[in-house]
């Protein structure tokens, strides 16, 4: 089987995009694992199946598979990559409406330089589901904030990043309190408008950045009094900027980097 793909990344959170019509039904989860594998596949944090507009309220739609083959509701960075993909193919212009598993998201093009794009994305209204929740862990109970941003986020405030934060992230992702697993972010306050974050994403593990993770981290930091809008989220891949109001708006990059065919 031949699977065409375009590779893209949003702040080093990388994805492979394929037109849905080019992928037969069945075994898509195993295909996602194969194509995302970084040694024997193309390599990515996730695989997106993209379809053109299915109606007047959207410019396209995406179905997102994590690198472990599980299905995710949404990725903020991935949705910006899909917006770049649709613009590149002439199916959208400056205002891009993309149907995701978390509903239709609006993405506005701010700048374009060839295959490099900068977007502002409406992330919706974060829902704080538990402001100060005590989560039992192998290292002892940790106070966390649980946020819904179209997908589940567990935000762990820290003064400094623990040396074992990756192990902790993996344990929290699959904690019995989260039967559908969860995304995890570790948040360190820098100043009133800046937080430093590390991400452990459900189904992908450590990622260099995360759009929904940044949104959840900012929402939790604001709710806990650690930060105020606008919030600069420092990620290992660079800053992501979030403006908080009734709805949260995220500004970040997307870049198309390669295209080809994967042999399955």
CSV table of C-alpha atoms in Angstrom, one decimal:
chain,number,residue,atom,x,y,z
A,1,UNK,CA,0.0,0.0,0.0
A,2,UNK,CA,1.2,3.5,-0.8
A,3,UNK,CA,0.2,6.3,1.6
A,4,UNK,CA,1.0,9.9,0.3
A,5,UNK,CA,1.8,12.4,3.1
A,6,UNK,CA,2.8,16.0,3.8
A,7,UNK,CA,4.9,16.6,6.8
A,8,UNK,CA,4.4,19.7,8.9
A,9,UNK,CA,5.1,21.0,12.4
A,10,UNK,CA,3.6,23.6,14.7
A,11,UNK,CA,6.4,24.8,17.0
A,12,UNK,CA,8.2,21.4,16.5
A,13,UNK,CA,5.1,19.4,17.4
A,14,UNK,CA,5.2,17.4,14.1
A,15,UNK,CA,2.4,15.8,12.1
A,16,UNK,CA,1.8,13.9,8.9
A,17,UNK,CA,-1.2,14.9,6.8
A,18,UNK,CA,-2.9,12.6,4.3
A,19,UNK,CA,-6.1,13.1,2.3
A,20,UNK,CA,-8.7,10.9,3.8
A,21,UNK,CA,-9.8,9.6,0.4
A,22,UNK,CA,-6.3,8.2,-0.1
A,23,UNK,CA,-6.5,5.9,2.9
A,24,UNK,CA,-8.9,2.8,2.9
A,25,UNK,CA,-11.1,2.2,5.9
A,26,UNK,CA,-9.8,-0.4,8.4
A,27,UNK,CA,-6.5,-0.7,10.1
A,28,UNK,CA,-6.0,3.1,10.3
A,29,UNK,CA,-4.8,2.8,13.9
A,30,UNK,CA,-2.0,0.4,12.9
A,31,UNK,CA,-1.2,2.6,9.9
A,32,UNK,CA,-0.8,5.5,12.2
A,33,UNK,CA,1.7,3.6,14.4
A,34,UNK,CA,3.7,2.6,11.3
A,35,UNK,CA,3.9,5.9,9.6
A,36,UNK,CA,4.6,7.8,12.8
A,37,UNK,CA,7.4,5.5,13.9
A,38,UNK,CA,10.6,7.5,13.9
A,39,UNK,CA,13.0,4.7,12.9
A,40,UNK,CA,11.0,2.6,10.5
A,41,UNK,CA,8.4,5.1,9.4
A,42,UNK,CA,8.4,8.8,8.5
A,43,UNK,CA,8.2,9.9,12.1
A,44,UNK,CA,5.7,12.2,13.8
A,45,UNK,CA,3.8,12.9,16.9
A,46,UNK,CA,0.5,12.3,15.0
A,47,UNK,CA,-1.1,11.5,11.7
A,48,UNK,CA,-4.1,13.5,10.4
A,49,UNK,CA,-6.6,12.5,7.8
A,50,UNK,CA,-7.8,15.6,6.0
A,51,UNK,CA,-11.0,16.0,4.0
A,52,UNK,CA,-12.2,19.0,2.0
A,53,UNK,CA,-15.3,21.0,3.2
A,54,UNK,CA,-18.3,18.8,4.0
A,55,UNK,CA,-20.6,21.8,4.1
A,56,UNK,CA,-20.8,25.6,4.1
A,57,UNK,CA,-19.8,26.0,7.7
A,58,UNK,CA,-16.3,24.6,7.2
A,59,UNK,CA,-13.3,24.6,4.9
A,60,UNK,CA,-12.1,21.1,5.7
A,61,UNK,CA,-12.1,18.5,8.5
A,62,UNK,CA,-9.5,16.4,10.2
A,63,UNK,CA,-9.3,13.1,12.1
A,64,UNK,CA,-6.2,12.9,14.3
A,65,UNK,CA,-4.4,9.7,15.3
A,66,UNK,CA,-1.7,9.9,17.9
A,67,UNK,CA,1.6,8.1,17.2
A,68,UNK,CA,0.4,5.1,19.3
A,69,UNK,CA,-2.7,4.7,17.1
A,70,UNK,CA,-5.2,6.2,19.5
A,71,UNK,CA,-7.7,8.8,18.3
A,72,UNK,CA,-7.4,12.3,19.7
A,73,UNK,CA,-10.2,14.9,19.8
A,74,UNK,CA,-8.0,17.8,18.8
A,75,UNK,CA,-4.5,19.2,18.6
A,76,UNK,CA,-4.0,23.0,18.6
A,77,UNK,CA,-0.7,22.7,16.8
A,78,UNK,CA,-2.0,20.1,14.5
A,79,UNK,CA,-5.1,22.1,13.5
A,80,UNK,CA,-2.8,25.0,12.5
A,81,UNK,CA,-0.8,22.6,10.4
A,82,UNK,CA,-4.0,21.5,8.7
A,83,UNK,CA,-4.9,25.1,8.1
A,84,UNK,CA,-1.6,25.6,6.4
A,85,UNK,CA,-2.2,22.4,4.3
A,86,UNK,CA,-5.6,23.6,3.2
A,87,UNK,CA,-4.3,27.1,2.2
A,88,UNK,CA,-1.4,25.5,0.4
A,89,UNK,CA,-3.9,23.4,-1.7
A,90,UNK,CA,-6.1,26.4,-2.4
A,91,UNK,CA,-9.0,25.2,-0.3
A,92,UNK,CA,-8.9,28.1,2.2
A,93,UNK,CA,-7.7,31.7,2.4
A,94,UNK,CA,-7.1,33.9,5.5
A,95,UNK,CA,-10.0,32.6,7.6
A,96,UNK,CA,-9.9,28.8,7.9
A,97,UNK,CA,-12.7,26.8,9.5
A,98,UNK,CA,-11.7,23.2,10.4
A,99,UNK,CA,-14.0,20.6,11.8
A,100,UNK,CA,-12.2,18.6,14.5
A,101,UNK,CA,-13.3,16.0,17.1
A,102,UNK,CA,-13.9,19.0,19.4
A,103,UNK,CA,-16.1,20.9,16.9
A,104,UNK,CA,-15.3,23.5,14.3
A,105,UNK,CA,-12.3,25.6,15.1
A,106,UNK,CA,-11.5,29.0,13.5
A,107,UNK,CA,-8.0,29.8,12.4
A,108,UNK,CA,-6.9,33.2,11.1
A,109,UNK,CA,-3.8,33.6,8.9
A,110,UNK,CA,-1.6,36.4,10.2
A,111,UNK,CA,1.5,36.0,8.1
A,112,UNK,CA,2.8,33.8,5.4
A,113,UNK,CA,6.3,33.3,4.0
A,114,UNK,CA,6.3,30.5,1.4
A,115,UNK,CA,5.5,27.4,3.4
A,116,UNK,CA,5.9,29.1,6.8
A,117,UNK,CA,2.7,30.4,8.3
A,118,UNK,CA,1.7,32.2,11.5
A,119,UNK,CA,-1.9,31.8,12.8
A,120,UNK,CA,-4.2,33.0,15.5
A,121,UNK,CA,-6.5,30.2,16.5
A,122,UNK,CA,-9.7,30.4,18.6
A,123,UNK,CA,-9.2,27.7,21.2
A,124,UNK,CA,-12.7,28.2,22.7
A,125,UNK,CA,-13.5,28.5,26.4
A,126,UNK,CA,-11.4,26.3,28.7
A,127,UNK,CA,-13.4,24.5,31.4
A,128,UNK,CA,-11.7,24.2,34.8
A,129,UNK,CA,-13.0,20.9,36.1
A,130,UNK,CA,-11.0,20.8,39.3
A,131,UNK,CA,-8.9,23.7,40.5
A,132,UNK,CA,-7.0,22.0,43.3
A,133,UNK,CA,-7.3,18.2,42.9
A,134,UNK,CA,-5.1,16.0,45.0
A,135,UNK,CA,-3.8,13.1,42.8
A,136,UNK,CA,-2.2,10.1,44.5
A,137,UNK,CA,1.1,9.2,42.8
A,138,UNK,CA,4.0,6.9,43.4
A,139,UNK,CA,6.0,9.9,44.8
A,140,UNK,CA,3.1,11.0,47.0
A,141,UNK,CA,0.0,13.1,46.3
A,142,UNK,CA,0.4,16.1,44.0
A,143,UNK,CA,-2.0,19.0,43.7
A,144,UNK,CA,-3.1,19.4,40.1
A,145,UNK,CA,-5.6,21.4,38.1
A,146,UNK,CA,-7.9,19.5,35.7
A,147,UNK,CA,-8.9,21.4,32.6
A,148,UNK,CA,-11.0,20.6,29.5
A,149,UNK,CA,-9.9,22.4,26.3
A,150,UNK,CA,-11.6,20.0,23.8
A,151,UNK,CA,-9.4,17.3,25.2
A,152,UNK,CA,-8.4,16.5,28.8
A,153,UNK,CA,-5.5,18.3,30.5
A,154,UNK,CA,-3.9,17.7,33.9
A,155,UNK,CA,-1.8,20.7,34.9
A,156,UNK,CA,0.9,20.2,37.5
A,157,UNK,CA,2.3,23.4,39.0
A,158,UNK,CA,6.0,23.2,39.9
A,159,UNK,CA,8.7,25.5,41.3
A,160,UNK,CA,11.3,23.7,39.2
A,161,UNK,CA,10.9,20.8,36.8
A,162,UNK,CA,11.5,17.5,38.5
A,163,UNK,CA,14.3,15.3,37.1
A,164,UNK,CA,11.7,12.6,36.7
A,165,UNK,CA,8.9,14.7,35.2
A,166,UNK,CA,8.7,12.4,32.1
A,167,UNK,CA,8.1,9.3,34.4
A,168,UNK,CA,5.6,11.3,36.3
A,169,UNK,CA,3.9,12.5,33.1
A,170,UNK,CA,3.6,8.9,31.9
A,171,UNK,CA,2.2,7.8,35.2
A,172,UNK,CA,-0.4,10.6,35.3
A,173,UNK,CA,-1.4,9.9,31.6
A,174,UNK,CA,-2.5,6.4,32.5
A,175,UNK,CA,-3.6,7.1,36.1
A,176,UNK,CA,-6.7,5.1,37.1
A,177,UNK,CA,-8.5,8.4,37.7
A,178,UNK,CA,-8.3,9.0,34.0
A,179,UNK,CA,-9.9,6.0,32.3
A,180,UNK,CA,-9.5,7.6,28.8
A,181,UNK,CA,-6.0,8.9,29.7
A,182,UNK,CA,-5.0,12.5,29.9
A,183,UNK,CA,-2.5,15.1,28.6
A,184,UNK,CA,-0.1,16.4,31.2
A,185,UNK,CA,1.7,19.7,31.5
A,186,UNK,CA,4.2,20.8,34.1
A,187,UNK,CA,4.0,24.6,34.7
A,188,UNK,CA,6.5,26.9,36.3
A,189,UNK,CA,5.7,30.5,36.8
A,190,UNK,CA,8.3,33.0,35.5
A,191,UNK,CA,6.5,36.3,36.0
A,192,UNK,CA,2.9,37.7,35.8
A,193,UNK,CA,2.6,37.2,32.1
A,194,UNK,CA,5.0,34.3,31.5
A,195,UNK,CA,5.0,30.5,32.3
A,196,UNK,CA,7.5,27.8,31.4
A,197,UNK,CA,5.9,24.5,30.4
A,198,UNK,CA,6.9,20.9,29.7
A,199,UNK,CA,4.4,18.6,27.9
A,200,UNK,CA,3.6,14.9,28.1
A,201,UNK,CA,0.9,14.2,25.6
A,202,UNK,CA,-1.6,11.4,25.7
A,203,UNK,CA,-0.7,8.8,23.0
A,204,UNK,CA,2.5,10.6,22.0
A,205,UNK,CA,4.7,11.1,25.1
A,206,UNK,CA,7.0,14.1,25.4
A,207,UNK,CA,6.5,16.8,22.8
A,208,UNK,CA,8.4,20.0,22.2
A,209,UNK,CA,5.2,22.0,22.4
A,210,UNK,CA,1.4,21.7,22.5
A,211,UNK,CA,-1.3,24.1,21.5
A,212,UNK,CA,-4.1,22.6,23.7
A,213,UNK,CA,-1.5,21.9,26.4
A,214,UNK,CA,-0.4,25.6,26.3
A,215,UNK,CA,-4.0,26.7,26.5
A,216,UNK,CA,-4.8,24.4,29.4
A,217,UNK,CA,-1.6,25.5,31.2
A,218,UNK,CA,-2.4,29.1,30.7
A,219,UNK,CA,-6.0,28.6,31.9
A,220,UNK,CA,-4.8,26.8,35.0
A,221,UNK,CA,-2.2,29.4,35.8
A,222,UNK,CA,-4.7,32.2,35.5
A,223,UNK,CA,-7.3,30.4,37.6
A,224,UNK,CA,-4.7,29.7,40.3
A,225,UNK,CA,-3.5,33.3,40.3
A,226,UNK,CA,-0.1,32.4,38.9
A,227,UNK,CA,-0.4,34.5,35.7
A,228,UNK,CA,-2.6,37.0,34.0
A,229,UNK,CA,-3.6,37.6,30.3
A,230,UNK,CA,-1.8,37.9,27.9
A,231,UNK,CA,0.3,34.8,28.7
A,232,UNK,CA,3.5,33.9,27.0
A,233,UNK,CA,4.0,30.1,27.2
A,234,UNK,CA,7.7,29.2,27.0
A,235,UNK,CA,8.0,25.8,25.4
A,236,UNK,CA,11.2,23.9,24.5
A,237,UNK,CA,10.4,24.9,20.8
A,238,UNK,CA,9.9,28.5,21.6
A,239,UNK,CA,7.2,30.9,22.8
A,240,UNK,CA,3.4,30.5,22.2
A,241,UNK,CA,1.2,33.5,23.0
A,242,UNK,CA,-2.2,33.3,24.4
A,243,UNK,CA,-4.8,36.0,24.9
A,244,UNK,CA,-7.4,35.0,27.5
A,245,UNK,CA,-11.0,36.3,27.6
A,246,UNK,CA,-14.4,34.6,27.4
A,247,UNK,CA,-12.6,32.6,24.7
A,248,UNK,CA,-8.8,31.9,24.5
A,249,UNK,CA,-6.9,32.9,21.3
A,250,UNK,CA,-3.5,31.3,20.6
A,251,UNK,CA,-0.9,32.7,18.3
A,252,UNK,CA,1.7,30.2,16.9
A,253,UNK,CA,3.5,29.0,13.8
A,254,UNK,CA,3.0,26.2,11.3
A,255,UNK,CA,5.3,25.0,8.6
A,256,UNK,CA,5.0,22.5,5.8
A,257,UNK,CA,8.4,20.7,5.5
A,258,UNK,CA,8.2,17.7,3.2
A,259,UNK,CA,6.0,15.5,1.1
A,260,UNK,CA,6.3,12.0,-0.2
A,261,UNK,CA,4.9,8.4,-0.2
A,262,UNK,CA,5.1,5.9,2.7
A,263,UNK,CA,5.1,2.3,1.7
A,264,UNK,CA,3.0,0.2,4.1
